[in-house]
């Protein structure tokens, strides 16, 4: 499943989903300043299952779907300007950017819409960093970054650089989804991609997130995200400058992409 969330500047397992973005705080495709849903639990420019993209989050499906969301969140994707399924992404919900799509494992991605932080928003105190990944998980994270930059180059976007704070936020999200058995841009405590990215110490002007669950390899999760409009939007958002990828292999795998542009 995958989700996608993304939030654009100005206005947040099998399947991926995106999350969408939102002002002040960037879930399922979710956006902070301007939010939108991609699929199912759609997008943050965020993804799960491929969770979704976040850009204004949407919910994503369970196994094998991506989600995206974002602010500027299976896959699930989430950009800040951030948040369904090949498996399915959703901008913060069901497979496909929550836009929900079922992936052939049954996982959904969710994108989250992109969020933009209002100038008046205070920066929350950073939380303790997630444990660093190593071995296969670390290698997979690096491969996802390389695949993202390959796709961006095809569409005239500059390559993203890895940011340790975004990587910490992404790894924490993947680890939390595994530990607490949920697949969404927003966790059981109500924290969305913008909250997590801010808590990791990243001062953003926009962000996005894609999550996914169930895809076995970097190539398969990227294919699921790219087949979901919400998650794809986070990946090909030329406004993003940095990225962090979190991978937990046990029980999933669980995949999280956090995109951002710093202030």
PDB file of C-alpha atoms in Angstrom, residues 27-215:
ATOM      1  CA  UNK A  27      -0.726  13.842   6.604  1.00  0.00           C
ATOM      2  CA  UNK A  28      -2.057  11.376   4.059  1.00  0.00           C
ATOM      3  CA  UNK A  29      -1.404  13.369   0.878  1.00  0.00           C
ATOM      4  CA  UNK A  30      -1.628  16.647   2.975  1.00  0.00           C
ATOM      5  CA  UNK A  31      -0.510  20.250   2.620  1.00  0.00           C
ATOM      6  CA  UNK A  32      -0.119  22.844   5.316  1.00  0.00           C
ATOM      7  CA  UNK A  33      -0.684  26.074   3.519  1.00  0.00           C
ATOM      8  CA  UNK A  34      -2.636  24.484   0.710  1.00  0.00           C
ATOM      9  CA  UNK A  35      -3.810  20.889   1.164  1.00  0.00           C
ATOM     10  CA  UNK A  36      -5.177  18.323  -1.291  1.00  0.00           C
ATOM     11  CA  UNK A  37      -5.998  14.664  -1.430  1.00  0.00           C
ATOM     12  CA  UNK A  38      -4.443  12.296  -3.934  1.00  0.00           C
ATOM     13  CA  UNK A  39      -5.936   8.862  -3.341  1.00  0.00           C
ATOM     14  CA  UNK A  40      -7.560   6.952  -0.528  1.00  0.00           C
ATOM     15  CA  UNK A  41      -5.510   8.330   2.256  1.00  0.00           C
ATOM     16  CA  UNK A  42      -4.077  10.686  -0.185  1.00  0.00           C
ATOM     17  CA  UNK A  43      -1.302  12.986  -0.257  1.00  0.00           C
ATOM     18  CA  UNK A  44       1.005  14.946   1.592  1.00  0.00           C
ATOM     19  CA  UNK A  45       3.509  15.377  -1.117  1.00  0.00           C
ATOM     20  CA  UNK A  46       3.610  11.821   1.615  1.00  0.00           C
ATOM     21  CA  UNK A  47       3.223   7.887   0.620  1.00  0.00           C
ATOM     22  CA  UNK A  48       2.589   4.387   2.350  1.00  0.00           C
ATOM     23  CA  UNK A  49       2.056   0.779   1.239  1.00  0.00           C
ATOM     24  CA  UNK A  50       3.472   2.778  -1.021  1.00  0.00           C
ATOM     25  CA  UNK A  51       1.883   4.939   1.722  1.00  0.00           C
ATOM     26  CA  UNK A  52       0.683   8.143   0.202  1.00  0.00           C
ATOM     27  CA  UNK A  53       2.005  11.471  -0.715  1.00  0.00           C
ATOM     28  CA  UNK A  54       1.434  14.377   1.505  1.00  0.00           C
ATOM     29  CA  UNK A  55       0.445  17.767   0.301  1.00  0.00           C
ATOM     30  CA  UNK A  56      -2.704  18.121   2.146  1.00  0.00           C
ATOM     31  CA  UNK A  57      -2.999  14.500   3.267  1.00  0.00           C
ATOM     32  CA  UNK A  58      -5.268  11.702   2.205  1.00  0.00           C
ATOM     33  CA  UNK A  59      -5.593   8.236   3.597  1.00  0.00           C
ATOM     34  CA  UNK A  60      -4.035   5.206   2.021  1.00  0.00           C
ATOM     35  CA  UNK A  61      -4.856   1.506   1.840  1.00  0.00           C
ATOM     36  CA  UNK A  62      -3.387  -1.232   3.905  1.00  0.00           C
ATOM     37  CA  UNK A  63      -1.029  -3.813   2.481  1.00  0.00           C
ATOM     38  CA  UNK A  64       0.716  -3.041  -0.777  1.00  0.00           C
ATOM     39  CA  UNK A  65      -0.427   0.543  -1.227  1.00  0.00           C
ATOM     40  CA  UNK A  66       1.479   3.842  -1.312  1.00  0.00           C
ATOM     41  CA  UNK A  67       0.421   7.102   0.261  1.00  0.00           C
ATOM     42  CA  UNK A  68       1.638  10.643  -0.259  1.00  0.00           C
ATOM     43  CA  UNK A  69       1.309  13.905   1.609  1.00  0.00           C
ATOM     44  CA  UNK A  70       2.963  17.245   1.645  1.00  0.00           C
ATOM     45  CA  UNK A  71       3.077  20.830   2.757  1.00  0.00           C
ATOM     46  CA  UNK A  72       4.975  23.570   0.860  1.00  0.00           C
ATOM     47  CA  UNK A  73       2.832  12.627   2.912  1.00  0.00           C
ATOM     48  CA  UNK A  74       1.790   4.551   0.314  1.00  0.00           C
ATOM     49  CA  UNK A  75       3.451   4.784  -1.717  1.00  0.00           C
ATOM     50  CA  UNK A  76       1.981   7.377   0.823  1.00  0.00           C
ATOM     51  CA  UNK A  77       3.622  10.758  -0.152  1.00  0.00           C
ATOM     52  CA  UNK A  78       3.731  14.146   1.526  1.00  0.00           C
ATOM     53  CA  UNK A  79       5.255  17.416   0.311  1.00  0.00           C
ATOM     54  CA  UNK A  80       4.867  20.647   2.165  1.00  0.00           C
ATOM     55  CA  UNK A  81       3.801  22.567  -0.757  1.00  0.00           C
ATOM     56  CA  UNK A  82       3.237  18.588   0.700  1.00  0.00           C
ATOM     57  CA  UNK A  83       0.740  13.717   0.737  1.00  0.00           C
ATOM     58  CA  UNK A  84      -2.168   5.137  -4.640  1.00  0.00           C
ATOM     59  CA  UNK A  85      -1.382   2.203  -5.988  1.00  0.00           C
ATOM     60  CA  UNK A  86       0.846   0.219  -8.234  1.00  0.00           C
ATOM     61  CA  UNK A  87       0.530  -0.719  -5.265  1.00  0.00           C
ATOM     62  CA  UNK A  88      -1.689   2.306  -4.597  1.00  0.00           C
ATOM     63  CA  UNK A  89      -0.542   5.783  -3.494  1.00  0.00           C
ATOM     64  CA  UNK A  90      -2.538   8.515  -1.853  1.00  0.00           C
ATOM     65  CA  UNK A  91      -1.724  12.097  -0.872  1.00  0.00           C
ATOM     66  CA  UNK A  92      -2.184  10.951   2.774  1.00  0.00           C
ATOM     67  CA  UNK A  93      -4.633   8.085   2.534  1.00  0.00           C
ATOM     68  CA  UNK A  94      -5.567   4.946   0.588  1.00  0.00           C
ATOM     69  CA  UNK A  95      -3.322   3.337  -2.026  1.00  0.00           C
ATOM     70  CA  UNK A  96      -2.056   5.892  -4.378  1.00  0.00           C
ATOM     71  CA  UNK A  97      -1.622   9.200  -2.961  1.00  0.00           C
ATOM     72  CA  UNK A  98      -4.715   8.364  -0.365  1.00  0.00           C
ATOM     73  CA  UNK A  99      -5.498   8.269  -3.675  1.00  0.00           C
ATOM     74  CA  UNK A 100      -5.926   4.561  -3.139  1.00  0.00           C
ATOM     75  CA  UNK A 101      -4.632   2.075  -5.603  1.00  0.00           C
ATOM     76  CA  UNK A 102      -4.011  -1.540  -4.998  1.00  0.00           C
ATOM     77  CA  UNK A 103      -0.646  -2.768  -5.839  1.00  0.00           C
ATOM     78  CA  UNK A 104       0.080  -6.298  -6.713  1.00  0.00           C
ATOM     79  CA  UNK A 105       1.123  -6.935  -3.461  1.00  0.00           C
ATOM     80  CA  UNK A 106      -1.981  -5.553  -1.826  1.00  0.00           C
ATOM     81  CA  UNK A 107      -0.505  -2.390  -0.448  1.00  0.00           C
ATOM     82  CA  UNK A 108      -1.518   1.184  -0.936  1.00  0.00           C
ATOM     83  CA  UNK A 109       0.432   4.394  -1.326  1.00  0.00           C
ATOM     84  CA  UNK A 110      -0.891   7.691  -0.119  1.00  0.00           C
ATOM     85  CA  UNK A 111       0.374  11.142  -1.043  1.00  0.00           C
ATOM     86  CA  UNK A 112       0.086  14.153   1.144  1.00  0.00           C
ATOM     87  CA  UNK A 113      -0.368  17.635  -0.162  1.00  0.00           C
ATOM     88  CA  UNK A 114       2.396  20.154   0.053  1.00  0.00           C
ATOM     89  CA  UNK A 115       2.295  22.567   2.964  1.00  0.00           C
ATOM     90  CA  UNK A 116       3.690  26.001   3.448  1.00  0.00           C
ATOM     91  CA  UNK A 117       4.514  27.338   6.849  1.00  0.00           C
ATOM     92  CA  UNK A 118       3.036  30.724   7.700  1.00  0.00           C
ATOM     93  CA  UNK A 119       5.635  33.288   8.635  1.00  0.00           C
ATOM     94  CA  UNK A 120       4.132  33.510  12.105  1.00  0.00           C
ATOM     95  CA  UNK A 121       4.344  29.820  12.951  1.00  0.00           C
ATOM     96  CA  UNK A 122       6.649  29.010  15.848  1.00  0.00           C
ATOM     97  CA  UNK A 123       9.178  26.221  15.541  1.00  0.00           C
ATOM     98  CA  UNK A 124       8.493  23.309  17.891  1.00  0.00           C
ATOM     99  CA  UNK A 125      11.262  21.861  19.976  1.00  0.00           C
ATOM    100  CA  UNK A 126      13.034  19.015  18.130  1.00  0.00           C
ATOM    101  CA  UNK A 127      12.442  15.497  19.387  1.00  0.00           C
ATOM    102  CA  UNK A 128      15.036  12.830  19.983  1.00  0.00           C
ATOM    103  CA  UNK A 129      16.356  11.436  16.696  1.00  0.00           C
ATOM    104  CA  UNK A 130      15.260   8.050  15.440  1.00  0.00           C
ATOM    105  CA  UNK A 131      17.845   5.293  15.550  1.00  0.00           C
ATOM    106  CA  UNK A 132      19.992   5.328  12.414  1.00  0.00           C
ATOM    107  CA  UNK A 133      19.497   2.577   9.879  1.00  0.00           C
ATOM    108  CA  UNK A 134      22.261   0.394   8.519  1.00  0.00           C
ATOM    109  CA  UNK A 135      22.917  -2.556   6.247  1.00  0.00           C
ATOM    110  CA  UNK A 136      20.254  -3.405   3.694  1.00  0.00           C
ATOM    111  CA  UNK A 137      17.821  -0.723   4.880  1.00  0.00           C
ATOM    112  CA  UNK A 138      20.445   2.014   4.505  1.00  0.00           C
ATOM    113  CA  UNK A 139      21.384   0.725   1.056  1.00  0.00           C
ATOM    114  CA  UNK A 140      17.737   0.684  -0.012  1.00  0.00           C
ATOM    115  CA  UNK A 141      17.271   4.254   1.214  1.00  0.00           C
ATOM    116  CA  UNK A 142      20.237   5.412  -0.895  1.00  0.00           C
ATOM    117  CA  UNK A 143      18.875   3.579  -3.931  1.00  0.00           C
ATOM    118  CA  UNK A 144      15.493   5.281  -3.552  1.00  0.00           C
ATOM    119  CA  UNK A 145      17.208   8.690  -3.530  1.00  0.00           C
ATOM    120  CA  UNK A 146      19.126   7.798  -6.695  1.00  0.00           C
ATOM    121  CA  UNK A 147      15.933   6.642  -8.428  1.00  0.00           C
ATOM    122  CA  UNK A 148      14.136   9.837  -7.407  1.00  0.00           C
ATOM    123  CA  UNK A 149      16.900  11.966  -8.910  1.00  0.00           C
ATOM    124  CA  UNK A 150      16.886   9.916 -12.106  1.00  0.00           C
ATOM    125  CA  UNK A 151      13.167  10.645 -12.549  1.00  0.00           C
ATOM    126  CA  UNK A 152      13.642  14.327 -11.725  1.00  0.00           C
ATOM    127  CA  UNK A 153      16.414  14.660 -14.305  1.00  0.00           C
ATOM    128  CA  UNK A 154      14.060  13.301 -16.985  1.00  0.00           C
ATOM    129  CA  UNK A 155      11.653  16.133 -16.222  1.00  0.00           C
ATOM    130  CA  UNK A 156      14.095  19.011 -15.871  1.00  0.00           C
ATOM    131  CA  UNK A 157      14.190  19.162 -12.069  1.00  0.00           C
ATOM    132  CA  UNK A 158      17.401  19.551 -10.123  1.00  0.00           C
ATOM    133  CA  UNK A 159      18.658  16.607  -8.061  1.00  0.00           C
ATOM    134  CA  UNK A 160      17.650  16.503  -4.397  1.00  0.00           C
ATOM    135  CA  UNK A 161      20.329  16.358  -1.716  1.00  0.00           C
ATOM    136  CA  UNK A 162      19.969  14.157   1.355  1.00  0.00           C
ATOM    137  CA  UNK A 163      19.226  16.084   4.545  1.00  0.00           C
ATOM    138  CA  UNK A 164      19.967  14.279   7.821  1.00  0.00           C
ATOM    139  CA  UNK A 165      16.988  15.867   9.603  1.00  0.00           C
ATOM    140  CA  UNK A 166      14.543  14.849   6.897  1.00  0.00           C
ATOM    141  CA  UNK A 167      16.113  11.371   6.941  1.00  0.00           C
ATOM    142  CA  UNK A 168      15.573  11.211  10.711  1.00  0.00           C
ATOM    143  CA  UNK A 169      11.922  12.202  10.325  1.00  0.00           C
ATOM    144  CA  UNK A 170      11.378   9.660   7.531  1.00  0.00           C
ATOM    145  CA  UNK A 171      13.074   6.830   9.405  1.00  0.00           C
ATOM    146  CA  UNK A 172      11.060   7.669  12.517  1.00  0.00           C
ATOM    147  CA  UNK A 173       7.805   7.481  10.535  1.00  0.00           C
ATOM    148  CA  UNK A 174       8.650   4.083   9.013  1.00  0.00           C
ATOM    149  CA  UNK A 175       9.722   2.741  12.420  1.00  0.00           C
ATOM    150  CA  UNK A 176       6.565   4.080  14.097  1.00  0.00           C
ATOM    151  CA  UNK A 177       4.241   2.568  11.470  1.00  0.00           C
ATOM    152  CA  UNK A 178       5.927  -0.788  12.046  1.00  0.00           C
ATOM    153  CA  UNK A 179       5.967  -0.554  15.856  1.00  0.00           C
ATOM    154  CA  UNK A 180       2.363   0.606  16.252  1.00  0.00           C
ATOM    155  CA  UNK A 181       0.934  -1.266  13.268  1.00  0.00           C
ATOM    156  CA  UNK A 182      -0.644   1.627  11.367  1.00  0.00           C
ATOM    157  CA  UNK A 183      -0.246   2.966   7.861  1.00  0.00           C
ATOM    158  CA  UNK A 184      -0.971   6.647   7.553  1.00  0.00           C
ATOM    159  CA  UNK A 185       0.666  10.040   7.337  1.00  0.00           C
ATOM    160  CA  UNK A 186      -0.893  10.938  10.685  1.00  0.00           C
ATOM    161  CA  UNK A 187       0.177   8.782  13.629  1.00  0.00           C
ATOM    162  CA  UNK A 188      -2.064   7.539  16.485  1.00  0.00           C
ATOM    163  CA  UNK A 189      -1.069  10.621  18.508  1.00  0.00           C
ATOM    164  CA  UNK A 190      -2.379  12.934  15.798  1.00  0.00           C
ATOM    165  CA  UNK A 191       1.046  14.076  14.598  1.00  0.00           C
ATOM    166  CA  UNK A 192       1.328  14.687  10.863  1.00  0.00           C
ATOM    167  CA  UNK A 193       4.380  14.977   8.585  1.00  0.00           C
ATOM    168  CA  UNK A 194       4.810  18.675   9.317  1.00  0.00           C
ATOM    169  CA  UNK A 195       4.907  17.971  13.050  1.00  0.00           C
ATOM    170  CA  UNK A 196       7.461  15.195  12.650  1.00  0.00           C
ATOM    171  CA  UNK A 197       9.687  17.107  10.253  1.00  0.00           C
ATOM    172  CA  UNK A 198       9.660  20.147  12.522  1.00  0.00           C
ATOM    173  CA  UNK A 199      10.359  17.995  15.589  1.00  0.00           C
ATOM    174  CA  UNK A 200      13.399  16.577  13.799  1.00  0.00           C
ATOM    175  CA  UNK A 201      14.777  20.131  13.675  1.00  0.00           C
ATOM    176  CA  UNK A 202      14.130  20.912   9.999  1.00  0.00           C
ATOM    177  CA  UNK A 203      13.029  24.521   9.453  1.00  0.00           C
ATOM    178  CA  UNK A 204      10.899  24.235   6.354  1.00  0.00           C
ATOM    179  CA  UNK A 205       9.146  26.597   3.995  1.00  0.00           C
ATOM    180  CA  UNK A 206       7.493  23.638   2.250  1.00  0.00           C
ATOM    181  CA  UNK A 207       7.514  19.863   2.595  1.00  0.00           C
ATOM    182  CA  UNK A 208       5.977  16.705   1.170  1.00  0.00           C
ATOM    183  CA  UNK A 209       5.794  13.046   2.136  1.00  0.00           C
ATOM    184  CA  UNK A 210       5.204   9.722   0.385  1.00  0.00           C
ATOM    185  CA  UNK A 211       4.738   6.450   2.240  1.00  0.00           C
ATOM    186  CA  UNK A 212       4.346   2.871   1.103  1.00  0.00           C
ATOM    187  CA  UNK A 213       4.162  -0.628   2.525  1.00  0.00           C
ATOM    188  CA  UNK A 214       4.786  -4.053   1.053  1.00  0.00           C
ATOM    189  CA  UNK A 215       6.997  -3.312  -1.939  1.00  0.00           C
TER     190      UNK A 215
END
